[in-house]
PDB file of C-alpha atoms in Angstrom:
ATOM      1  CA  UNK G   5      42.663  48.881 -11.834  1.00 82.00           C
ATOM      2  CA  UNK G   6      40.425  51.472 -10.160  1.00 85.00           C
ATOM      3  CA  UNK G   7      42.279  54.062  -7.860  1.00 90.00           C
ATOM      4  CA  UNK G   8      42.532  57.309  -5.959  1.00 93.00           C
ATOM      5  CA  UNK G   9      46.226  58.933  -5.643  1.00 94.00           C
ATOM      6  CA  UNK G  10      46.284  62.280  -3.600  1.00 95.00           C
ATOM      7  CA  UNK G  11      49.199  65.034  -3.292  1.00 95.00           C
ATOM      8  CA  UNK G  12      51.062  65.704  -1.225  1.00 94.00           C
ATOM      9  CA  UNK G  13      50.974  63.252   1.176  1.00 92.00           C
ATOM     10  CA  UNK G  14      51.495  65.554   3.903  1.00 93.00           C
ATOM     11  CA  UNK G  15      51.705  69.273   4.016  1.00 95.00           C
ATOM     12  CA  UNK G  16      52.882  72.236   7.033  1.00 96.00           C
ATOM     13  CA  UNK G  17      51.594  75.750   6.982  1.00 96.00           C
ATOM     14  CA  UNK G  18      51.374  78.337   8.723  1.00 96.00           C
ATOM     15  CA  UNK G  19      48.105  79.777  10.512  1.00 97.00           C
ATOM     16  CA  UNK G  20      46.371  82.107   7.462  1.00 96.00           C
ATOM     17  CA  UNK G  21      47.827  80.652   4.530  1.00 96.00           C
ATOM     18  CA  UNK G  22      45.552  79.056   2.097  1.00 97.00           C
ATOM     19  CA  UNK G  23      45.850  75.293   1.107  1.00 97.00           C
ATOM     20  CA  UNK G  24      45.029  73.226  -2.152  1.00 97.00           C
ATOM     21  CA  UNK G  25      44.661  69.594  -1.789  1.00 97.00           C
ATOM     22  CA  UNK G  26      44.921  67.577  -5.210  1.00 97.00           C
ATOM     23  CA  UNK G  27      42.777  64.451  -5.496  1.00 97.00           C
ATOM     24  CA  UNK G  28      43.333  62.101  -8.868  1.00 97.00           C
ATOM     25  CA  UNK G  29      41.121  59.033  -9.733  1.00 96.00           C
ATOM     26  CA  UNK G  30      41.012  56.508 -12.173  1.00 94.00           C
ATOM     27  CA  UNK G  31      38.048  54.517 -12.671  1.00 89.00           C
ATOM     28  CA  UNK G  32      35.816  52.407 -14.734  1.00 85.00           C
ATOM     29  CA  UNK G  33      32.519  53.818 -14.024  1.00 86.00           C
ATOM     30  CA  UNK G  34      32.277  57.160 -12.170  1.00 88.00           C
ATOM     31  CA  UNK G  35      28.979  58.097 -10.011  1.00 84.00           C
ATOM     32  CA  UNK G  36      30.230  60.645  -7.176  1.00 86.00           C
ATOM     33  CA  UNK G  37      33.843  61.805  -5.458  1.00 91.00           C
ATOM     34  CA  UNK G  38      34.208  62.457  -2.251  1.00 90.00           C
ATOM     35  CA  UNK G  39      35.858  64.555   0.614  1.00 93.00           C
ATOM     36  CA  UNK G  40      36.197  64.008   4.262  1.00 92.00           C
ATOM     37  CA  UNK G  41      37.981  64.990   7.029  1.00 93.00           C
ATOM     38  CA  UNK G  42      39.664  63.165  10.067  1.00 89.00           C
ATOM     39  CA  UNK G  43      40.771  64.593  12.859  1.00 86.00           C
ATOM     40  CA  UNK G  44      41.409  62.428  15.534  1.00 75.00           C
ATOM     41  CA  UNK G  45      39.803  58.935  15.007  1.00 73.00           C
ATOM     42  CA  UNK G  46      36.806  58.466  12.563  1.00 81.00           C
ATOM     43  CA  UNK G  47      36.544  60.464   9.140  1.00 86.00           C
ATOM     44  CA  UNK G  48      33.750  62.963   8.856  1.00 86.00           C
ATOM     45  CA  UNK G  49      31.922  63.957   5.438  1.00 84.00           C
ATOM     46  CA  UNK G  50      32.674  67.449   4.080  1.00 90.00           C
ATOM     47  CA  UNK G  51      31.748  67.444   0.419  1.00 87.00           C
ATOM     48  CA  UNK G  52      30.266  65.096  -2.136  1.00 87.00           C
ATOM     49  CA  UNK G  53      30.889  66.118  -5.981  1.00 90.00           C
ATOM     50  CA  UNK G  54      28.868  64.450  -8.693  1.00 86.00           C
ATOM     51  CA  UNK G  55      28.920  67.463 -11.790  1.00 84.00           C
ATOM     52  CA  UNK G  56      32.470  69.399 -13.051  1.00 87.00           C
ATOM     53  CA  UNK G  57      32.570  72.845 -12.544  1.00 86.00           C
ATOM     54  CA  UNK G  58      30.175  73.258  -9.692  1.00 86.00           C
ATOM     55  CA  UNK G  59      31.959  74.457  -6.669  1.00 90.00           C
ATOM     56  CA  UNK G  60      30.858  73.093  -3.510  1.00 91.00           C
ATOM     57  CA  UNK G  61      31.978  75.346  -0.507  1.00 91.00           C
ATOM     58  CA  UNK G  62      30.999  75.490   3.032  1.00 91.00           C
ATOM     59  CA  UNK G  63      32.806  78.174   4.981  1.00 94.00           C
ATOM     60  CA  UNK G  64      36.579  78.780   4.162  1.00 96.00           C
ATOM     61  CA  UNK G  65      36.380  75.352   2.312  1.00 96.00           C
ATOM     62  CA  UNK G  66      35.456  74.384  -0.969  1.00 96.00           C
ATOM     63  CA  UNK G  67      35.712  71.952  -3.953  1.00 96.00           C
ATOM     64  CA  UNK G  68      35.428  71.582  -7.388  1.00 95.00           C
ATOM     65  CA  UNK G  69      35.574  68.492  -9.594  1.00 95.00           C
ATOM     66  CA  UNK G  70      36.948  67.944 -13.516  1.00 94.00           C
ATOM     67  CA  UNK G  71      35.801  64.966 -14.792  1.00 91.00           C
ATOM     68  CA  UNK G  72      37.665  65.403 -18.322  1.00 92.00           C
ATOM     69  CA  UNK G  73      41.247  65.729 -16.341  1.00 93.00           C
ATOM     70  CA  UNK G  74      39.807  63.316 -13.339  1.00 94.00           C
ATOM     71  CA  UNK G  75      40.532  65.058 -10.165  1.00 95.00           C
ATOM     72  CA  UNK G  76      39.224  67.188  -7.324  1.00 97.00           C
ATOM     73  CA  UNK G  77      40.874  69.925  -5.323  1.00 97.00           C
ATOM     74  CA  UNK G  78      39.900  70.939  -1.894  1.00 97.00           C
ATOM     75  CA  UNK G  79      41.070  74.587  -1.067  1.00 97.00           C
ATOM     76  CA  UNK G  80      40.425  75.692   2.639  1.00 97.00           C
ATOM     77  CA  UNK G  81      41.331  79.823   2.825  1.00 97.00           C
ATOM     78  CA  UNK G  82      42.332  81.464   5.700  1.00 97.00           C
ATOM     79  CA  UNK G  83      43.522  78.300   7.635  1.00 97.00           C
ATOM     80  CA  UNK G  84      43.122  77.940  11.322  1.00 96.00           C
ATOM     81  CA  UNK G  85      44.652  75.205  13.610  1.00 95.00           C
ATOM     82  CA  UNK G  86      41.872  73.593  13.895  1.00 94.00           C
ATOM     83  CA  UNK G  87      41.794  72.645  10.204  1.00 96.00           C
ATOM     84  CA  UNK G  88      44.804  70.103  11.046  1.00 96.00           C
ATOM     85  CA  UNK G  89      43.750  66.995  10.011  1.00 95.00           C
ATOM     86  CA  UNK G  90      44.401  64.162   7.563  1.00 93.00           C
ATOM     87  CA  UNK G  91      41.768  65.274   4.480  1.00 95.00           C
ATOM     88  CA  UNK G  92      40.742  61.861   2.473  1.00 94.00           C
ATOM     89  CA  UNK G  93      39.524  61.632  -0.771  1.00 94.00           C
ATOM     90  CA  UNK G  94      37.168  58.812  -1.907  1.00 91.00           C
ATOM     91  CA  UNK G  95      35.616  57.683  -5.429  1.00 90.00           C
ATOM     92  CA  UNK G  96      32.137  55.910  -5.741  1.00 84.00           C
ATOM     93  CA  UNK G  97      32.951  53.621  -9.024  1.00 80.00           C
ATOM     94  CA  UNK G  98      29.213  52.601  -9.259  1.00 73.00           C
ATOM     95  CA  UNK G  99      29.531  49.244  -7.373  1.00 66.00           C
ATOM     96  CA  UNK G 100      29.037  50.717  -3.877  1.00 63.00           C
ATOM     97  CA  UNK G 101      32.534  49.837  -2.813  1.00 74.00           C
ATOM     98  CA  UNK G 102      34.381  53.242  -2.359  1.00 82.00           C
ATOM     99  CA  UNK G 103      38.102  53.627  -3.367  1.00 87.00           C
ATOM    100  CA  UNK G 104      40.349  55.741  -0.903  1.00 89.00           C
ATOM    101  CA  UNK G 105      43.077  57.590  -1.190  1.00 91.00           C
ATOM    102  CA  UNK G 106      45.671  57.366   1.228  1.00 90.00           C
ATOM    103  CA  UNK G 107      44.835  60.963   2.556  1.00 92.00           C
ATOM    104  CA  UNK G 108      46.952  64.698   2.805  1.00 94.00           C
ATOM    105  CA  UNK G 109      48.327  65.073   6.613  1.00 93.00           C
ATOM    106  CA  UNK G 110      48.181  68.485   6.948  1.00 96.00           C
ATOM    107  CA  UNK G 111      49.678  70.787   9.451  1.00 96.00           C
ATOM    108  CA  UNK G 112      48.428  74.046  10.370  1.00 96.00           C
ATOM    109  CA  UNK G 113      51.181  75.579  12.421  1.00 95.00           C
ATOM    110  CA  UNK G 114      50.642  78.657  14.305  1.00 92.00           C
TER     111      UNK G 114
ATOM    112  CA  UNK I   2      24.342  60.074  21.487  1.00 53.00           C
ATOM    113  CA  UNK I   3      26.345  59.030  18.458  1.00 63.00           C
ATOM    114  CA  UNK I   4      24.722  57.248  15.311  1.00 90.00           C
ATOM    115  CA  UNK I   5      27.345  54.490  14.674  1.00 93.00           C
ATOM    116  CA  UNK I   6      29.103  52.652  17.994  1.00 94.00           C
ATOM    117  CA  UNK I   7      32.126  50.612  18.097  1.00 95.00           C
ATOM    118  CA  UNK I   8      33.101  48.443  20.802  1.00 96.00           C
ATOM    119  CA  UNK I   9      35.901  47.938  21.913  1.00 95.00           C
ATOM    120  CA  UNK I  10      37.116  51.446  21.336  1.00 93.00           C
ATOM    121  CA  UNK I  11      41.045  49.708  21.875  1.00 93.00           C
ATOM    122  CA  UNK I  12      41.898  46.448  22.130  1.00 95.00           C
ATOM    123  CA  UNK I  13      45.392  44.441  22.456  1.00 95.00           C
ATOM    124  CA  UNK I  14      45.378  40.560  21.547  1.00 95.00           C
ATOM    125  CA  UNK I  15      47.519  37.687  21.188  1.00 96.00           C
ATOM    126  CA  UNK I  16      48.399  35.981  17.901  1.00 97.00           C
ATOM    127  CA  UNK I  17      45.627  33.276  17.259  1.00 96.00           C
ATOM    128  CA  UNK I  18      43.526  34.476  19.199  1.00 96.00           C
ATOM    129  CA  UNK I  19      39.761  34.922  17.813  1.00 96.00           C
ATOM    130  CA  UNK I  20      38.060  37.946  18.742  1.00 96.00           C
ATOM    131  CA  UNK I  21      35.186  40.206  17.690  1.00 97.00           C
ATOM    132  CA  UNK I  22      34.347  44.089  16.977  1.00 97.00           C
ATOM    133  CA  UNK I  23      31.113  45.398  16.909  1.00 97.00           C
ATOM    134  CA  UNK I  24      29.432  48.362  15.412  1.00 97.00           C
ATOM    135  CA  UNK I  25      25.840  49.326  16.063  1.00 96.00           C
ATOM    136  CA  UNK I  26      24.219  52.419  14.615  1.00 95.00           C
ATOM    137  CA  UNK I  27      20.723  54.087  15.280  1.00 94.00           C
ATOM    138  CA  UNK I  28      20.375  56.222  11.849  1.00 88.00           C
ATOM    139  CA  UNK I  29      18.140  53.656  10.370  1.00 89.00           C
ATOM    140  CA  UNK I  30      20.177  52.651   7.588  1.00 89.00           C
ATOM    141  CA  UNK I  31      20.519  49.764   5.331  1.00 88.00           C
ATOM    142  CA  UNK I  32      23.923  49.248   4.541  1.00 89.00           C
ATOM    143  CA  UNK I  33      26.582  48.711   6.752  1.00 93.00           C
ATOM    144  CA  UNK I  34      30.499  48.596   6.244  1.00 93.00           C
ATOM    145  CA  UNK I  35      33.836  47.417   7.732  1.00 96.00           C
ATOM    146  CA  UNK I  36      36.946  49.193   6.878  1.00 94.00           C
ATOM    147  CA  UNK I  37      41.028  48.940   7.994  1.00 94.00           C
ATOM    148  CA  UNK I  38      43.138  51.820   7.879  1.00 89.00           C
ATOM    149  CA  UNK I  39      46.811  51.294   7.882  1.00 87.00           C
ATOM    150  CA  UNK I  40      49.138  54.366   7.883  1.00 77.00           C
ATOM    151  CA  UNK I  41      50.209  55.421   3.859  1.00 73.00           C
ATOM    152  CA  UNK I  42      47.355  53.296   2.289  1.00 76.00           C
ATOM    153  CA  UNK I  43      44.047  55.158   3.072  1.00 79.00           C
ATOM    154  CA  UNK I  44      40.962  52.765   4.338  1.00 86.00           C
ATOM    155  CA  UNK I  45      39.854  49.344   2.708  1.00 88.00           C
ATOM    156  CA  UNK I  46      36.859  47.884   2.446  1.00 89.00           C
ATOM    157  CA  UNK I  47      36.545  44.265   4.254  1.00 94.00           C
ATOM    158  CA  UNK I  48      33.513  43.206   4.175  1.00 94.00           C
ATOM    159  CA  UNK I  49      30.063  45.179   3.276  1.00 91.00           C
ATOM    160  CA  UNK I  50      26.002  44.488   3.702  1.00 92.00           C
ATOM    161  CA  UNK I  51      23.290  46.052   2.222  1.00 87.00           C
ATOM    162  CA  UNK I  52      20.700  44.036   4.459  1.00 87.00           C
ATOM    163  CA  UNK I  53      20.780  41.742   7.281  1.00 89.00           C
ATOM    164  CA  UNK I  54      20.517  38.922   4.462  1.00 90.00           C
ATOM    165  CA  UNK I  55      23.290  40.169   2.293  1.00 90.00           C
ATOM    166  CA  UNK I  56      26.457  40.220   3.044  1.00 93.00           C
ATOM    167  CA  UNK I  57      29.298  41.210   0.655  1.00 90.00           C
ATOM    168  CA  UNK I  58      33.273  40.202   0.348  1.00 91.00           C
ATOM    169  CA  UNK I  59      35.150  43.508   0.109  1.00 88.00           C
ATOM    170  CA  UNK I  60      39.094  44.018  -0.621  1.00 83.00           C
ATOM    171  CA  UNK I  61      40.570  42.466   1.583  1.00 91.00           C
ATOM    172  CA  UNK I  62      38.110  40.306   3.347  1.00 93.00           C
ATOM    173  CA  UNK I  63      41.173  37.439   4.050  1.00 94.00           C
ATOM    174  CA  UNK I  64      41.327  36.293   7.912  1.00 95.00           C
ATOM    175  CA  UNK I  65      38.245  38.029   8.743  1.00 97.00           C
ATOM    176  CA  UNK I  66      34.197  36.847   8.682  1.00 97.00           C
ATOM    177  CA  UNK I  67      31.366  39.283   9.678  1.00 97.00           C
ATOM    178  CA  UNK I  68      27.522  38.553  10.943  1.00 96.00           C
ATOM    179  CA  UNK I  69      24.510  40.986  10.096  1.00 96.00           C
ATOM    180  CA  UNK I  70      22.708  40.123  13.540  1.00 91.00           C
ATOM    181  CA  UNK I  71      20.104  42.866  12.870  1.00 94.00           C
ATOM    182  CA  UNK I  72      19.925  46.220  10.475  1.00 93.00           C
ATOM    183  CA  UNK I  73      22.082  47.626  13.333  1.00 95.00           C
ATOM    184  CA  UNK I  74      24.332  45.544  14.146  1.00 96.00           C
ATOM    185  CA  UNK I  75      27.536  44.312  12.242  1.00 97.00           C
ATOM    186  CA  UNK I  76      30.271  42.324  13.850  1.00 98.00           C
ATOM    187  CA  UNK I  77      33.244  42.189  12.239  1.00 98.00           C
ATOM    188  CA  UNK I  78      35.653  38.961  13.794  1.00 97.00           C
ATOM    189  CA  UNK I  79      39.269  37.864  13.678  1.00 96.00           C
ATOM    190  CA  UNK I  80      39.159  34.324  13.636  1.00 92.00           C
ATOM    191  CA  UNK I  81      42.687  33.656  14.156  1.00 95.00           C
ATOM    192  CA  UNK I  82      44.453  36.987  14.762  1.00 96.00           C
ATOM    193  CA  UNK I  83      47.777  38.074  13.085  1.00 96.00           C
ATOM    194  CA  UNK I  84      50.555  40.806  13.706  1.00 96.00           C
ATOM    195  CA  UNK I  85      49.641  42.305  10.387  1.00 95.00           C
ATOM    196  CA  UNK I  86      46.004  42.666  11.394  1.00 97.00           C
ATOM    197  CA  UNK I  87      47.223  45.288  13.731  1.00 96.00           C
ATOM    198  CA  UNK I  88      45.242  48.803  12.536  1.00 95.00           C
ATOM    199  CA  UNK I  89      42.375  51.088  12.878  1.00 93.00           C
ATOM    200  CA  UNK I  90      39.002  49.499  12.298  1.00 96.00           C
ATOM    201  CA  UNK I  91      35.933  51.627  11.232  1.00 94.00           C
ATOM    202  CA  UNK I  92      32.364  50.527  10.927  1.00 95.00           C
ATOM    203  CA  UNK I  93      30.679  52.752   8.272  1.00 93.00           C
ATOM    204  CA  UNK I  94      26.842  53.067   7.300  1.00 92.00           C
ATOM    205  CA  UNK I  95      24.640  54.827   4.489  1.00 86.00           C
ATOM    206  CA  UNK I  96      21.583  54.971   3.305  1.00 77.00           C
ATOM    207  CA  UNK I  97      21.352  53.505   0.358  1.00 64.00           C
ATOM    208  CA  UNK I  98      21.565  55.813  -3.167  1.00 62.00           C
ATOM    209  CA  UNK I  99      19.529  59.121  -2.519  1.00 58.00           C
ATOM    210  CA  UNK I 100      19.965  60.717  -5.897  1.00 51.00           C
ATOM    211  CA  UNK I 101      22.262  58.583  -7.272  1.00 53.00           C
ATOM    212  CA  UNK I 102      24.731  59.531  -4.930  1.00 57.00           C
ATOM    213  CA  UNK I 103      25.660  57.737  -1.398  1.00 66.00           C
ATOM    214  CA  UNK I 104      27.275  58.966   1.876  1.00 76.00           C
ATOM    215  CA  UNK I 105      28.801  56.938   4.129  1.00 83.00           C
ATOM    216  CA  UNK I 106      29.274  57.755   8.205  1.00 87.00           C
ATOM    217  CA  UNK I 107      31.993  56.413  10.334  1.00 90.00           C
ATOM    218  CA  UNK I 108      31.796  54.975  13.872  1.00 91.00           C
ATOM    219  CA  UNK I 109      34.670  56.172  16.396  1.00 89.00           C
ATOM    220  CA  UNK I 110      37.214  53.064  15.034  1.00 91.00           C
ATOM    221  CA  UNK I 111      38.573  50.233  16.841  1.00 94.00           C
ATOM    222  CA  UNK I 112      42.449  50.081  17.545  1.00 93.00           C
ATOM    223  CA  UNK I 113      43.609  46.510  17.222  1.00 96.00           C
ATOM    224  CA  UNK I 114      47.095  45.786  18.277  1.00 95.00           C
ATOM    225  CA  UNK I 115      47.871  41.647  17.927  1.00 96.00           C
ATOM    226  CA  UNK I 116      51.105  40.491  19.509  1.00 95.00           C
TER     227      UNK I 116
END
């Protein structure tokens, strides 16, 4: 069965530190992995990741994806407030129906 | 003026009840989803279409029907609403594969609460 476990579940830091969000997937046939943010109501695109070893990075975030070990990480540096937010992860198996993962709550306290 | 639309943006119901959500979008594009998102298990796919004559079962597609009235507009109904059909509804669209690879963009969501 196809699916997309991220850790932690929910995370609280402090303004400054830096953050890395795991992302794991298991699937039959892999095209593209995904990252997006929510913030309030609906989930906004931040990065898509198709090749290992290419970071993507826009800003203090970025992500990189290992397709041997199967899983992403999204680091955000230098953390502001404003980066609280649940963070979902979400595979493209090929057959246009993304799997999600249930998301990282995280906490940026200040 | 934002892309993808969802109306209503909250709505509170009665068990059995039939009602509908709608999501229009002005980006132009092809394929349109409808997703629940329950706290703890991330968003599932309902139902999807890649054109107004297609229209796909997705996850959990149980208790709910959708209609492809035009490439903007997909309802998404509740023909007899239950309890545990209280969540957060998102309509989603892309634009078909662009180099192998698709994006998808979420409406605002629709909060459903069923009594």
């Amino acid at each position: 069965e196809d699916k997309v476990v991220q850790s932690p579940l929910s995370l609280v830091v402090h303004e400054g530190d830096t953050v890395t969000l795991n992302c794991s997937y298991e699937v039959t046939n892999f095209r593209s992995l995904l990252w997006y943010k929510q913030e309030k109501k609906a989930p906004t695109f931040l990065f898509m990741l198709t090749s290992s070893g290419i970071e993507k990075k826009s800003g203090r975030l970025s992500s990189i994806l290992d397709k041997k070990e199967l899983f992403s990480i999204l680091n955000i540096t230098a953390t502001q407030t404003g980066d609280s937010a649940i963070y979902l992860c979400a595979v493209d198996p090929s057959n246009y129906q993304l799997i999600w993962g249930a998301g990282t709550k995280l906490i940026i306290k200040p | 003026d934002a892309d993808v639309t969802q109306t209503p943006r909250n709505r509170i119901t009665k068990t059995g009840k039939r009602i509908m959500l709608e999501c229009s979008q002005t980006k132009g594009h092809d394929r349109m989803y409808w997703y629940r998102q329950d706290p703890g298990l991330g968003l599932r796919l309902i139902y999807y279409s890649f054109d107004v004559k297609d229209i796909n079962k997705g996850e959990i597609s149980d208790g709910y029907s959708v209609s492809r009235q035009a490439q903007a507009k997909f309802s998404l109904s509740l023909e007899s609403a239950i309890p545990n059909q209280t969540a957060l509804y998102f309509c989603a669209t892309s634009d078909a594969v662009v180099a192998g690879v698709e994006t998808q963009y979420f409406g605002p969501g629709t909060r459903l609460l069923v009594l």
